[in-house]
mmCIF file of C-alpha atoms in Angstrom:
data_model
loop_
_atom_site.group_PDB
_atom_site.id
_atom_site.type_symbol
_atom_site.label_atom_id
_atom_site.label_comp_id
_atom_site.label_asym_id
_atom_site.label_seq_id
_atom_site.Cartn_x
_atom_site.Cartn_y
_atom_site.Cartn_z
ATOM 1 C CA MET A 1 -114.681 115.479 -100.484
ATOM 2 C CA PRO A 2 -114.713 112.739 -103.274
ATOM 3 C CA THR A 3 -112.104 109.970 -103.238
ATOM 4 C CA SER A 4 -109.722 109.447 -106.145
ATOM 5 C CA SER A 5 -109.532 106.533 -108.626
ATOM 6 C CA PHE A 6 -105.705 106.717 -108.157
ATOM 7 C CA THR A 7 -103.844 104.466 -105.566
ATOM 8 C CA HIS A 8 -102.122 106.085 -102.623
ATOM 9 C CA GLU A 9 -98.797 105.323 -104.170
ATOM 10 C CA GLN A 10 -99.767 106.939 -107.458
ATOM 11 C CA LEU A 11 -101.020 109.985 -105.773
ATOM 12 C CA LEU A 12 -97.737 110.292 -103.878
ATOM 13 C CA ASP A 13 -95.898 110.172 -107.022
ATOM 14 C CA ARG A 14 -98.078 112.771 -108.546
ATOM 15 C CA LEU A 15 -97.532 115.109 -105.683
ATOM 16 C CA ALA A 16 -93.866 114.545 -106.035
ATOM 17 C CA GLU A 17 -93.960 115.426 -109.696
ATOM 18 C CA VAL A 18 -95.920 118.570 -109.197
ATOM 19 C CA SER A 19 -93.585 119.652 -106.349
ATOM 20 C CA VAL A 20 -90.606 119.200 -108.647
ATOM 21 C CA ARG A 21 -91.928 120.236 -112.104
ATOM 22 C CA THR A 22 -94.448 123.010 -111.000
ATOM 23 C CA GLY A 23 -93.391 123.804 -107.526
ATOM 24 C CA LEU A 24 -89.592 124.025 -107.962
ATOM 25 C CA ASN A 25 -89.125 123.711 -111.894
ATOM 26 C CA ILE A 26 -85.760 122.361 -110.972
ATOM 27 C CA ARG A 27 -83.074 123.166 -113.406
ATOM 28 C CA PRO A 28 -80.440 120.767 -114.818
ATOM 29 C CA GLY A 29 -77.305 120.881 -112.591
ATOM 30 C CA GLN A 30 -79.080 122.582 -109.715
ATOM 31 C CA GLN A 31 -78.691 121.115 -106.102
ATOM 32 C CA LEU A 32 -81.922 120.721 -104.042
ATOM 33 C CA ILE A 33 -82.057 120.996 -100.229
ATOM 34 C CA ILE A 34 -85.150 119.403 -98.592
ATOM 35 C CA THR A 35 -86.161 119.627 -94.933
ATOM 36 C CA ALA A 36 -88.875 117.325 -93.654
ATOM 37 C CA GLY A 37 -90.051 115.021 -90.882
ATOM 38 C CA LEU A 38 -89.204 111.294 -90.803
ATOM 39 C CA GLU A 39 -92.657 110.253 -91.679
ATOM 40 C CA ALA A 40 -92.191 112.043 -95.074
ATOM 41 C CA VAL A 41 -89.612 109.334 -96.248
ATOM 42 C CA PRO A 42 -91.968 107.593 -98.808
ATOM 43 C CA LEU A 43 -92.895 111.001 -100.242
ATOM 44 C CA ILE A 44 -89.225 112.144 -100.353
ATOM 45 C CA ARG A 45 -88.128 108.979 -102.210
ATOM 46 C CA HIS A 46 -90.589 110.031 -105.055
ATOM 47 C CA ILE A 47 -89.434 113.608 -104.952
ATOM 48 C CA THR A 48 -85.778 112.620 -105.119
ATOM 49 C CA ALA A 49 -86.327 110.537 -108.158
ATOM 50 C CA HIS A 50 -88.277 113.155 -109.919
ATOM 51 C CA ALA A 51 -85.511 115.800 -109.105
ATOM 52 C CA TYR A 52 -82.836 113.560 -110.517
ATOM 53 C CA ARG A 53 -84.904 112.880 -113.706
ATOM 54 C CA ALA A 54 -85.206 116.591 -114.009
ATOM 55 C CA GLY A 55 -81.460 116.936 -113.950
ATOM 56 C CA ALA A 56 -80.719 117.814 -110.354
ATOM 57 C CA SER A 57 -77.046 117.183 -109.601
ATOM 58 C CA LEU A 58 -77.525 116.591 -105.815
ATOM 59 C CA VAL A 59 -80.490 116.169 -103.635
ATOM 60 C CA THR A 60 -79.819 116.504 -99.777
ATOM 61 C CA THR A 61 -82.485 115.893 -97.194
ATOM 62 C CA LEU A 62 -82.405 117.152 -93.615
ATOM 63 C CA TYR A 63 -84.634 115.249 -91.401
ATOM 64 C CA GLN A 64 -86.332 116.482 -88.299
ATOM 65 C CA ASP A 65 -88.366 114.330 -85.681
ATOM 66 C CA ASP A 66 -91.062 115.644 -83.386
ATOM 67 C CA GLU A 67 -90.015 113.277 -80.610
ATOM 68 C CA THR A 68 -86.399 114.526 -80.475
ATOM 69 C CA THR A 69 -87.557 118.057 -80.714
ATOM 70 C CA LEU A 70 -89.939 117.469 -77.721
ATOM 71 C CA ALA A 71 -87.094 115.899 -75.794
ATOM 72 C CA ARG A 72 -85.184 119.137 -75.807
ATOM 73 C CA PHE A 73 -87.960 120.918 -74.062
ATOM 74 C CA ILE A 74 -88.493 118.314 -71.506
ATOM 75 C CA HIS A 75 -85.005 117.410 -70.643
ATOM 76 C CA GLY A 76 -82.906 120.340 -71.917
ATOM 77 C CA HIS A 77 -80.937 122.489 -69.647
ATOM 78 C CA GLU A 78 -81.928 126.167 -69.072
ATOM 79 C CA ASP A 79 -78.742 127.770 -70.629
ATOM 80 C CA GLY A 80 -79.345 125.671 -73.836
ATOM 81 C CA PHE A 81 -82.703 127.301 -75.051
ATOM 82 C CA ASP A 82 -80.796 130.250 -76.576
ATOM 83 C CA THR A 83 -78.680 127.991 -78.906
ATOM 84 C CA ALA A 84 -79.377 127.336 -82.546
ATOM 85 C CA ALA A 85 -77.536 125.252 -85.089
ATOM 86 C CA ASP A 86 -75.923 128.378 -86.615
ATOM 87 C CA TRP A 87 -73.367 126.076 -88.439
ATOM 88 C CA MET A 88 -76.139 124.419 -90.348
ATOM 89 C CA ALA A 89 -77.880 127.753 -91.026
ATOM 90 C CA ARG A 90 -74.601 129.113 -92.590
ATOM 91 C CA GLY A 91 -74.290 126.116 -94.717
ATOM 92 C CA MET A 92 -77.744 126.440 -95.958
ATOM 93 C CA ALA A 93 -77.224 130.258 -96.808
ATOM 94 C CA GLU A 94 -74.123 129.397 -98.596
ATOM 95 C CA ALA A 95 -75.824 126.698 -100.616
ATOM 96 C CA PHE A 96 -78.528 129.022 -101.607
ATOM 97 C CA GLY A 97 -76.010 131.647 -102.429
ATOM 98 C CA LYS A 98 -74.534 129.260 -104.930
ATOM 99 C CA GLY A 99 -77.857 128.495 -106.574
ATOM 100 C CA ALA A 100 -79.370 125.559 -104.670
ATOM 101 C CA ALA A 101 -83.126 125.185 -104.666
ATOM 102 C CA ARG A 102 -85.188 124.745 -101.420
ATOM 103 C CA MET A 103 -88.104 122.456 -100.600
ATOM 104 C CA ALA A 104 -89.754 122.335 -97.179
ATOM 105 C CA ILE A 105 -92.252 119.496 -96.396
ATOM 106 C CA THR A 106 -94.676 120.385 -93.638
ATOM 107 C CA GLY A 107 -96.712 118.058 -91.550
ATOM 108 C CA GLY A 108 -95.517 117.970 -87.906
ATOM 109 C CA ASN A 109 -97.898 117.806 -84.867
ATOM 110 C CA PRO A 110 -99.360 121.262 -84.576
ATOM 111 C CA THR A 111 -99.775 121.013 -80.714
ATOM 112 C CA LEU A 112 -96.429 119.233 -80.099
ATOM 113 C CA LEU A 113 -95.225 121.804 -77.564
ATOM 114 C CA LYS A 114 -98.571 122.746 -76.049
ATOM 115 C CA ASP A 115 -97.523 121.617 -72.473
ATOM 116 C CA GLN A 116 -94.044 123.048 -72.529
ATOM 117 C CA ASN A 117 -92.483 126.196 -71.070
ATOM 118 C CA PRO A 118 -93.639 129.003 -73.322
ATOM 119 C CA ASP A 119 -90.411 131.111 -72.407
ATOM 120 C CA HIS A 120 -88.247 128.209 -73.509
ATOM 121 C CA ILE A 121 -90.338 127.921 -76.851
ATOM 122 C CA SER A 122 -90.006 131.586 -77.368
ATOM 123 C CA ARG A 123 -86.256 131.719 -76.748
ATOM 124 C CA VAL A 124 -85.607 128.734 -79.148
ATOM 125 C CA SER A 125 -87.698 130.513 -81.811
ATOM 126 C CA ARG A 126 -85.678 133.661 -81.490
ATOM 127 C CA ALA A 127 -82.422 131.890 -81.564
ATOM 128 C CA ASN A 128 -83.507 129.824 -84.698
ATOM 129 C CA SER A 129 -84.802 132.967 -86.415
ATOM 130 C CA ALA A 130 -81.624 134.940 -85.844
ATOM 131 C CA ALA A 131 -79.397 132.037 -86.943
ATOM 132 C CA TYR A 132 -81.448 131.288 -90.088
ATOM 133 C CA ARG A 133 -82.010 134.821 -91.159
ATOM 134 C CA PRO A 134 -79.349 134.935 -93.966
ATOM 135 C CA ALA A 135 -80.819 131.767 -95.385
ATOM 136 C CA MET A 136 -84.307 132.951 -95.005
ATOM 137 C CA GLU A 137 -83.513 136.261 -96.636
ATOM 138 C CA ARG A 138 -82.573 134.253 -99.762
ATOM 139 C CA ILE A 139 -86.125 132.999 -99.781
ATOM 140 C CA THR A 140 -87.961 136.182 -98.752
ATOM 141 C CA ASN A 141 -86.048 137.996 -101.422
ATOM 142 C CA PHE A 142 -86.958 135.360 -103.854
ATOM 143 C CA ASP A 143 -83.331 134.882 -104.860
ATOM 144 C CA ILE A 144 -83.967 131.221 -105.558
ATOM 145 C CA ASN A 145 -86.708 128.782 -106.614
ATOM 146 C CA TRP A 146 -88.363 127.284 -103.541
ATOM 147 C CA ASN A 147 -91.429 125.371 -102.751
ATOM 148 C CA ILE A 148 -93.435 124.188 -99.605
ATOM 149 C CA ILE A 149 -95.809 121.065 -99.784
ATOM 150 C CA ALA A 150 -97.396 118.937 -97.037
ATOM 151 C CA CYS A 151 -97.107 115.350 -95.887
ATOM 152 C CA ALA A 152 -99.785 113.817 -93.815
ATOM 153 C CA THR A 153 -98.817 112.272 -90.366
ATOM 154 C CA PRO A 154 -100.660 110.380 -87.781
ATOM 155 C CA ALA A 155 -100.133 113.051 -85.192
ATOM 156 C CA TRP A 156 -101.341 115.939 -87.461
ATOM 157 C CA ALA A 157 -104.245 113.797 -88.763
ATOM 158 C CA GLN A 158 -105.465 113.134 -85.261
ATOM 159 C CA GLN A 159 -105.529 116.887 -84.478
ATOM 160 C CA VAL A 160 -107.540 117.699 -87.727
ATOM 161 C CA PHE A 161 -109.886 114.644 -87.427
ATOM 162 C CA PRO A 162 -110.088 113.912 -83.556
ATOM 163 C CA ASP A 163 -113.282 111.836 -83.964
ATOM 164 C CA LEU A 164 -111.795 109.399 -86.431
ATOM 165 C CA PRO A 165 -109.733 106.276 -85.869
ATOM 166 C CA GLU A 166 -106.115 106.942 -86.582
ATOM 167 C CA ASP A 167 -106.027 105.075 -89.788
ATOM 168 C CA GLU A 168 -109.139 106.873 -91.155
ATOM 169 C CA ALA A 169 -107.889 110.199 -89.905
ATOM 170 C CA LEU A 170 -104.652 109.774 -91.807
ATOM 171 C CA LYS A 171 -106.511 108.687 -94.909
ATOM 172 C CA ALA A 172 -108.836 111.700 -94.736
ATOM 173 C CA LEU A 173 -106.084 114.249 -94.261
ATOM 174 C CA TRP A 174 -104.097 112.674 -97.249
ATOM 175 C CA ASN A 175 -107.315 113.035 -99.314
ATOM 176 C CA GLY A 176 -107.542 116.657 -98.365
ATOM 177 C CA ILE A 177 -103.900 117.315 -99.219
ATOM 178 C CA PHE A 178 -104.195 115.495 -102.590
ATOM 179 C CA HIS A 179 -107.240 117.414 -103.628
ATOM 180 C CA ALA A 180 -106.023 120.892 -102.448
ATOM 181 C CA SER A 181 -102.788 120.221 -104.341
ATOM 182 C CA ARG A 182 -104.706 119.252 -107.506
ATOM 183 C CA VAL A 183 -102.977 115.890 -108.036
ATOM 184 C CA THR A 184 -106.426 114.068 -108.301
ATOM 185 C CA THR A 185 -106.913 115.743 -111.733
ATOM 186 C CA ALA A 186 -106.322 114.234 -115.021
ATOM 187 C CA ASP A 187 -103.245 116.228 -115.615
ATOM 188 C CA PRO A 188 -101.918 117.935 -112.453
ATOM 189 C CA VAL A 189 -99.228 120.020 -114.121
ATOM 190 C CA ALA A 190 -101.771 121.311 -116.719
ATOM 191 C CA ALA A 191 -104.158 121.940 -113.925
ATOM 192 C CA TRP A 192 -101.684 124.185 -112.141
ATOM 193 C CA ALA A 193 -100.909 125.957 -115.277
ATOM 194 C CA GLU A 194 -104.539 126.860 -115.647
ATOM 195 C CA HIS A 195 -104.982 127.806 -112.047
ATOM 196 C CA ASN A 196 -101.863 130.095 -112.306
ATOM 197 C CA LYS A 197 -103.493 132.027 -115.109
ATOM 198 C CA THR A 198 -106.472 132.846 -112.792
ATOM 199 C CA LEU A 199 -104.093 134.071 -109.976
ATOM 200 C CA HIS A 200 -101.983 136.046 -112.585
ATOM 201 C CA ALA A 201 -104.946 137.828 -113.854
ATOM 202 C CA ARG A 202 -106.100 138.972 -110.374
ATOM 203 C CA ALA A 203 -102.614 140.100 -109.604
ATOM 204 C CA ALA A 204 -102.490 142.026 -112.866
ATOM 205 C CA MET A 205 -105.768 143.748 -112.209
ATOM 206 C CA LEU A 206 -104.585 144.914 -108.810
ATOM 207 C CA ASN A 207 -101.233 146.078 -110.274
ATOM 208 C CA ASP A 208 -103.125 148.008 -113.013
ATOM 209 C CA ARG A 209 -105.407 149.702 -110.303
ATOM 210 C CA ARG A 210 -102.424 150.844 -108.178
ATOM 211 C CA PHE A 211 -104.490 151.126 -104.942
ATOM 212 C CA ASP A 212 -103.140 153.295 -102.187
ATOM 213 C CA ALA A 213 -104.853 151.040 -99.505
ATOM 214 C CA LEU A 214 -107.349 148.425 -98.815
ATOM 215 C CA HIS A 215 -110.221 148.769 -96.380
ATOM 216 C CA PHE A 216 -111.588 145.601 -94.665
ATOM 217 C CA THR A 217 -115.002 145.710 -92.885
ATOM 218 C CA GLY A 218 -116.927 143.149 -91.255
ATOM 219 C CA PRO A 219 -117.734 141.728 -87.581
ATOM 220 C CA GLY A 220 -115.093 143.124 -85.421
ATOM 221 C CA THR A 221 -113.080 144.491 -88.253
ATOM 222 C CA ASP A 222 -112.675 148.000 -89.668
ATOM 223 C CA LEU A 223 -109.089 148.128 -90.894
ATOM 224 C CA THR A 224 -107.265 150.242 -93.415
ATOM 225 C CA VAL A 225 -104.055 148.735 -94.873
ATOM 226 C CA GLY A 226 -101.846 151.210 -96.652
ATOM 227 C CA LEU A 227 -99.750 149.643 -99.440
ATOM 228 C CA ALA A 228 -96.049 149.992 -99.656
ATOM 229 C CA ASP A 229 -94.631 152.578 -102.132
ATOM 230 C CA GLY A 230 -94.009 150.651 -105.368
ATOM 231 C CA HIS A 231 -95.773 147.530 -104.027
ATOM 232 C CA LEU A 232 -96.451 144.834 -106.478
ATOM 233 C CA TRP A 233 -99.154 142.151 -106.302
ATOM 234 C CA ALA A 234 -98.106 138.484 -106.821
ATOM 235 C CA GLY A 235 -99.817 134.965 -106.833
ATOM 236 C CA GLY A 236 -99.274 131.498 -108.138
ATOM 237 C CA SER A 237 -96.111 131.002 -110.181
ATOM 238 C CA GLU A 238 -93.458 133.706 -110.170
ATOM 239 C CA GLU A 239 -89.993 134.136 -111.567
ATOM 240 C CA ALA A 240 -87.293 134.090 -108.980
ATOM 241 C CA ARG A 241 -84.242 136.291 -109.347
ATOM 242 C CA ASN A 242 -82.256 133.316 -110.620
ATOM 243 C CA GLY A 243 -84.564 133.177 -113.650
ATOM 244 C CA VAL A 244 -86.516 130.000 -112.625
ATOM 245 C CA VAL A 245 -90.351 130.299 -112.691
ATOM 246 C CA CYS A 246 -91.663 128.396 -109.622
ATOM 247 C CA ASN A 247 -94.689 127.994 -107.459
ATOM 248 C CA PRO A 248 -93.516 128.534 -103.927
ATOM 249 C CA ASN A 249 -96.630 127.203 -102.216
ATOM 250 C CA ILE A 250 -98.568 124.166 -103.130
ATOM 251 C CA PRO A 251 -101.482 124.620 -102.564
ATOM 252 C CA THR A 252 -102.099 128.276 -103.088
ATOM 253 C CA GLU A 253 -105.243 130.460 -103.712
ATOM 254 C CA GLU A 254 -103.898 133.807 -102.690
ATOM 255 C CA VAL A 255 -102.812 137.097 -104.395
ATOM 256 C CA PHE A 256 -100.590 138.993 -101.968
ATOM 257 C CA THR A 257 -98.454 142.134 -101.777
ATOM 258 C CA THR A 258 -96.402 144.294 -99.333
ATOM 259 C CA PRO A 259 -98.400 146.623 -97.136
ATOM 260 C CA HIS A 260 -96.928 149.864 -95.792
ATOM 261 C CA CYS A 261 -95.618 149.081 -92.242
ATOM 262 C CA ALA A 262 -96.433 152.718 -91.013
ATOM 263 C CA ARG A 263 -99.826 153.077 -92.611
ATOM 264 C CA VAL A 264 -102.213 150.526 -91.097
ATOM 265 C CA GLU A 265 -105.106 151.834 -89.062
ATOM 266 C CA GLY A 266 -108.046 150.554 -87.175
ATOM 267 C CA THR A 267 -109.099 147.167 -85.676
ATOM 268 C CA VAL A 268 -109.230 143.674 -86.971
ATOM 269 C CA SER A 269 -110.551 140.227 -85.633
ATOM 270 C CA SER A 270 -109.200 136.890 -86.622
ATOM 271 C CA THR A 271 -111.515 134.490 -88.485
ATOM 272 C CA LYS A 272 -109.788 131.351 -87.858
ATOM 273 C CA PRO A 273 -107.507 130.100 -85.101
ATOM 274 C CA LEU A 274 -103.638 130.569 -85.365
ATOM 275 C CA PHE A 275 -101.657 127.593 -84.574
ATOM 276 C CA HIS A 276 -98.102 128.644 -83.651
ATOM 277 C CA GLN A 277 -95.385 126.371 -81.964
ATOM 278 C CA GLY A 278 -97.827 124.040 -80.334
ATOM 279 C CA SER A 279 -100.217 126.664 -79.092
ATOM 280 C CA LEU A 280 -103.705 127.348 -80.481
ATOM 281 C CA ILE A 281 -104.236 131.277 -80.390
ATOM 282 C CA ASP A 282 -107.980 132.105 -80.956
ATOM 283 C CA GLY A 283 -110.282 135.145 -81.052
ATOM 284 C CA ILE A 284 -107.378 137.674 -81.847
ATOM 285 C CA GLN A 285 -108.485 141.152 -81.855
ATOM 286 C CA VAL A 286 -105.901 143.927 -82.339
ATOM 287 C CA ARG A 287 -105.824 147.759 -82.872
ATOM 288 C CA PHE A 288 -103.331 149.438 -85.117
ATOM 289 C CA GLU A 289 -102.012 153.002 -84.860
ATOM 290 C CA LYS A 290 -99.599 154.328 -87.536
ATOM 291 C CA GLY A 291 -98.840 150.698 -88.567
ATOM 292 C CA ARG A 292 -98.223 149.384 -85.209
ATOM 293 C CA ILE A 293 -100.258 147.075 -83.001
ATOM 294 C CA VAL A 294 -100.967 149.075 -79.812
ATOM 295 C CA GLU A 295 -103.593 146.814 -78.344
ATOM 296 C CA ALA A 296 -103.948 143.104 -78.665
ATOM 297 C CA HIS A 297 -106.253 140.461 -77.167
ATOM 298 C CA ALA A 298 -107.046 136.850 -77.736
ATOM 299 C CA SER A 299 -109.712 134.593 -76.188
ATOM 300 C CA LYS A 300 -107.162 131.828 -75.977
ATOM 301 C CA SER A 301 -103.485 131.944 -75.497
ATOM 302 C CA GLU A 302 -103.224 135.784 -75.266
ATOM 303 C CA ASP A 303 -99.891 135.337 -73.543
ATOM 304 C CA VAL A 304 -98.475 133.505 -76.526
ATOM 305 C CA LEU A 305 -99.804 136.182 -78.952
ATOM 306 C CA ASN A 306 -98.107 138.942 -76.732
ATOM 307 C CA ARG A 307 -94.779 136.994 -76.768
ATOM 308 C CA ILE A 308 -94.981 136.902 -80.541
ATOM 309 C CA LEU A 309 -95.609 140.607 -80.719
ATOM 310 C CA ASP A 310 -92.529 141.300 -78.469
ATOM 311 C CA SER A 311 -90.244 139.211 -80.709
ATOM 312 C CA ASP A 312 -88.661 142.464 -82.088
ATOM 313 C CA GLU A 313 -89.836 145.855 -83.152
ATOM 314 C CA GLY A 314 -91.123 144.735 -86.415
ATOM 315 C CA ALA A 315 -93.265 141.961 -84.896
ATOM 316 C CA ARG A 316 -96.075 144.513 -84.183
ATOM 317 C CA ARG A 317 -96.267 145.548 -87.852
ATOM 318 C CA ILE A 318 -97.301 143.601 -90.973
ATOM 319 C CA GLY A 319 -95.312 142.427 -93.769
ATOM 320 C CA GLU A 320 -97.852 140.961 -96.015
ATOM 321 C CA VAL A 321 -101.546 141.293 -97.038
ATOM 322 C CA ALA A 322 -103.168 138.500 -99.038
ATOM 323 C CA LEU A 323 -106.698 138.217 -100.711
ATOM 324 C CA VAL A 324 -108.298 134.759 -100.962
ATOM 325 C CA PRO A 325 -111.953 134.127 -101.884
ATOM 326 C CA HIS A 326 -114.160 132.353 -99.482
ATOM 327 C CA SER A 327 -115.031 129.906 -102.274
ATOM 328 C CA SER A 328 -111.444 128.555 -102.443
ATOM 329 C CA PRO A 329 -111.398 124.741 -102.345
ATOM 330 C CA ILE A 330 -109.793 124.739 -98.984
ATOM 331 C CA SER A 331 -112.346 126.974 -97.527
ATOM 332 C CA GLN A 332 -115.202 124.912 -99.007
ATOM 333 C CA SER A 333 -113.735 121.664 -97.674
ATOM 334 C CA GLY A 334 -114.636 122.892 -94.268
ATOM 335 C CA ILE A 335 -111.387 121.450 -92.920
ATOM 336 C CA LEU A 336 -109.456 123.405 -90.330
ATOM 337 C CA TYR A 337 -106.016 122.055 -91.130
ATOM 338 C CA GLN A 338 -104.189 123.765 -88.191
ATOM 339 C CA ASN A 339 -101.411 124.404 -90.693
ATOM 340 C CA THR A 340 -100.584 127.801 -92.232
ATOM 341 C CA LEU A 341 -99.823 126.430 -95.706
ATOM 342 C CA PHE A 342 -103.518 125.286 -95.955
ATOM 343 C CA ASP A 343 -105.464 127.573 -93.587
ATOM 344 C CA GLU A 344 -104.002 130.807 -95.130
ATOM 345 C CA ASN A 345 -105.461 129.609 -98.481
ATOM 346 C CA ALA A 346 -109.001 129.363 -97.004
ATOM 347 C CA ALA A 347 -109.210 133.105 -96.115
ATOM 348 C CA CYS A 348 -107.859 136.648 -96.627
ATOM 349 C CA HIS A 349 -104.965 137.111 -94.284
ATOM 350 C CA ILE A 350 -102.273 139.428 -93.038
ATOM 351 C CA ALA A 351 -98.773 138.477 -91.708
ATOM 352 C CA LEU A 352 -96.908 139.901 -88.668
ATOM 353 C CA GLY A 353 -93.328 140.687 -89.325
ATOM 354 C CA GLN A 354 -90.923 140.487 -92.358
ATOM 355 C CA ALA A 355 -92.093 141.735 -95.715
ATOM 356 C CA TYR A 356 -91.417 140.040 -99.024
ATOM 357 C CA THR A 357 -89.281 142.461 -100.887
ATOM 358 C CA LYS A 358 -90.075 140.572 -104.081
ATOM 359 C CA CYS A 359 -93.386 142.444 -103.902
ATOM 360 C CA MET A 360 -91.540 145.768 -104.283
ATOM 361 C CA ALA A 361 -90.620 147.316 -107.581
ATOM 362 C CA ASP A 362 -86.885 147.840 -108.099
ATOM 363 C CA PRO A 363 -85.703 146.750 -104.614
ATOM 364 C CA ASP A 364 -82.098 145.722 -105.655
ATOM 365 C CA GLY A 365 -79.410 147.984 -104.155
ATOM 366 C CA LEU A 366 -81.776 149.473 -101.662
ATOM 367 C CA SER A 367 -80.657 149.300 -98.018
ATOM 368 C CA GLU A 368 -82.718 148.041 -95.191
ATOM 369 C CA ASP A 369 -83.484 151.635 -94.077
ATOM 370 C CA GLU A 370 -84.446 152.646 -97.691
ATOM 371 C CA LEU A 371 -86.750 149.586 -98.036
ATOM 372 C CA ILE A 372 -88.500 150.417 -94.636
ATOM 373 C CA ALA A 373 -88.973 154.071 -95.868
ATOM 374 C CA ARG A 374 -90.865 152.571 -98.701
ATOM 375 C CA GLY A 375 -92.890 150.586 -96.340
ATOM 376 C CA ALA A 376 -91.408 147.034 -96.212
ATOM 377 C CA ASN A 377 -91.347 145.848 -92.807
ATOM 378 C CA HIS A 378 -88.282 144.200 -91.123
ATOM 379 C CA SER A 379 -88.407 141.477 -88.623
ATOM 380 C CA ILE A 380 -87.236 137.989 -87.508
ATOM 381 C CA ILE A 381 -90.725 136.571 -87.766
ATOM 382 C CA HIS A 382 -93.325 136.127 -90.549
ATOM 383 C CA ILE A 383 -96.551 134.670 -89.197
ATOM 384 C CA ASP A 384 -99.854 134.696 -91.122
ATOM 385 C CA TRP A 385 -103.236 134.863 -89.580
ATOM 386 C CA MET A 386 -106.644 134.771 -91.131
ATOM 387 C CA ILE A 387 -108.959 137.884 -91.187
ATOM 388 C CA GLY A 388 -111.234 136.890 -94.178
ATOM 389 C CA SER A 389 -114.736 135.134 -94.322
ATOM 390 C CA ASP A 390 -117.904 135.247 -95.960
ATOM 391 C CA LYS A 391 -118.907 138.246 -93.892
ATOM 392 C CA ILE A 392 -115.912 140.449 -94.866
ATOM 393 C CA ASP A 393 -116.027 143.344 -97.526
ATOM 394 C CA ILE A 394 -112.881 144.727 -99.068
ATOM 395 C CA ASP A 395 -112.463 148.031 -100.944
ATOM 396 C CA GLY A 396 -109.560 149.439 -102.728
ATOM 397 C CA LEU A 397 -108.959 153.096 -101.942
ATOM 398 C CA LYS A 398 -107.166 155.514 -104.332
ATOM 399 C CA ASP A 399 -107.228 159.327 -104.605
ATOM 400 C CA GLY A 400 -110.301 159.548 -102.290
ATOM 401 C CA GLN A 401 -112.242 156.980 -104.423
ATOM 402 C CA ARG A 402 -113.459 153.677 -103.282
ATOM 403 C CA THR A 403 -113.679 150.592 -105.517
ATOM 404 C CA PRO A 404 -115.382 147.414 -104.381
ATOM 405 C CA LEU A 405 -113.019 144.393 -104.614
ATOM 406 C CA MET A 406 -114.621 141.758 -102.488
ATOM 407 C CA ARG A 407 -118.152 141.394 -101.164
ATOM 408 C CA SER A 408 -119.088 138.632 -98.571
ATOM 409 C CA GLY A 409 -115.684 137.180 -99.152
ATOM 410 C CA GLU A 410 -115.928 136.928 -103.043
ATOM 411 C CA TRP A 411 -114.397 138.918 -105.892
ATOM 412 C CA VAL A 412 -116.717 141.454 -107.207
#
C-alpha cells in the first residue's frame, strides 16, 4: 500500500472533515454525540472543530477506556455483570429523539477480553444491548444521521501487524485506515461522491430486478437467502428520516438489504474470522432451516458462537445480507483488520440478529409483529460475519429464473 505525501496531522484533519461533511453531513443547529476511546483525542479535536464550522450547536464526546473496561471483568463482583448504564442509554435515546447526530469511533483492542470469563462477557453484552435498544433503534431505523469511522491504536495495530515494532505497526494501520477512507486522494469529499454513485447504481440495479432470493455457492456453502417482502437495497450515502443525506460507514464497499428471517435454507461457511468481544471465532459453519440456524460449528471458539446464537430468539436468524466484490480496496490490501467496519467491506457478508427497517418499503406505522411477518428479524444483537471470497458465486432468483450476479467474487 503506497504512502501518502500528506503529513499525519493533515490526514487526521482530512479524515475528520470527511466524517463530518460526508459521513454525517451535520446540519446547522444540530447537536453531535461522539463515543470513542481515549487514544482518539487528537482525531476528535479535528472532528469537533469541523463540526462547529459546519454549524453544530454542541459536540459532546463520551470516552471509553480499554483498561477500565478490563478492570470490571478482573475485579468486578458476580452480581454486577447484569448491570448497564441505563441512565446514559436513556439520555442518548432522548438526544437522538430530539435530533442529535451520532458518531462512533472504533479502534479498541479486538482481543481485550480474550482471557476473561465468557459468561460474564455474555451477561454484560446482554445487559448493554437491552439498555441501549431504544437508542439503537433510532439508528437501525435510520431516524438520524450517523457515522462510524476508525482510529488506529497501539493495541489494535499490534494485533493486525504482530511482526512489526509498535511504532511501525501503528503507522501501517493508520496508512490502511487513511487509504480505505479515501482521504489520501486529491479531494476526499469528491472521491466519496464518485464512489457513492457506483454503490447507488448497484443498489438501483438490484431494486429494479426485485429478486425473491439470492443463492450463494462455493466451498462449504450452498445457501439460499430469501429476501424480505418489500425489501430495498441500499449502499453508500442514504437519506435518513430526518432528511439528512449521510454515509453511515466510512469506509464502505457494500450494497445491502433485509433478508426474510423465515426463508433462509442451506449451509454456509465463513471466509474470514469473526472477532467478537475479545474472542476470535474461526471456521464457522452453520445450517439453516426455515430461516433459523439449527446446527452451528466453529473450528475455534465454538462455545462463544453458541452463546451468541443463544442471545435471544432472533439471534439464530439473519437481519442483513450484503454484497461486496472481492476486488474491494480493503480486500486487495490483504489486511485482516480484526474490526467489523473494515473486514465486512472486504467480503460479502450476512448479519445475525436485528434487521435494518430502513431497507424495507413503507415501514412507518408497522408494529414489530407486522415487520416480522414481512421478514424483518428482531433481536438485541447485530453481528456481521463474512461469507464471500474469490471462490463464491451468487445468483439472483425470481419466478424460477436464475440470474448471475457475481462470479468468483466479482460483479458479472
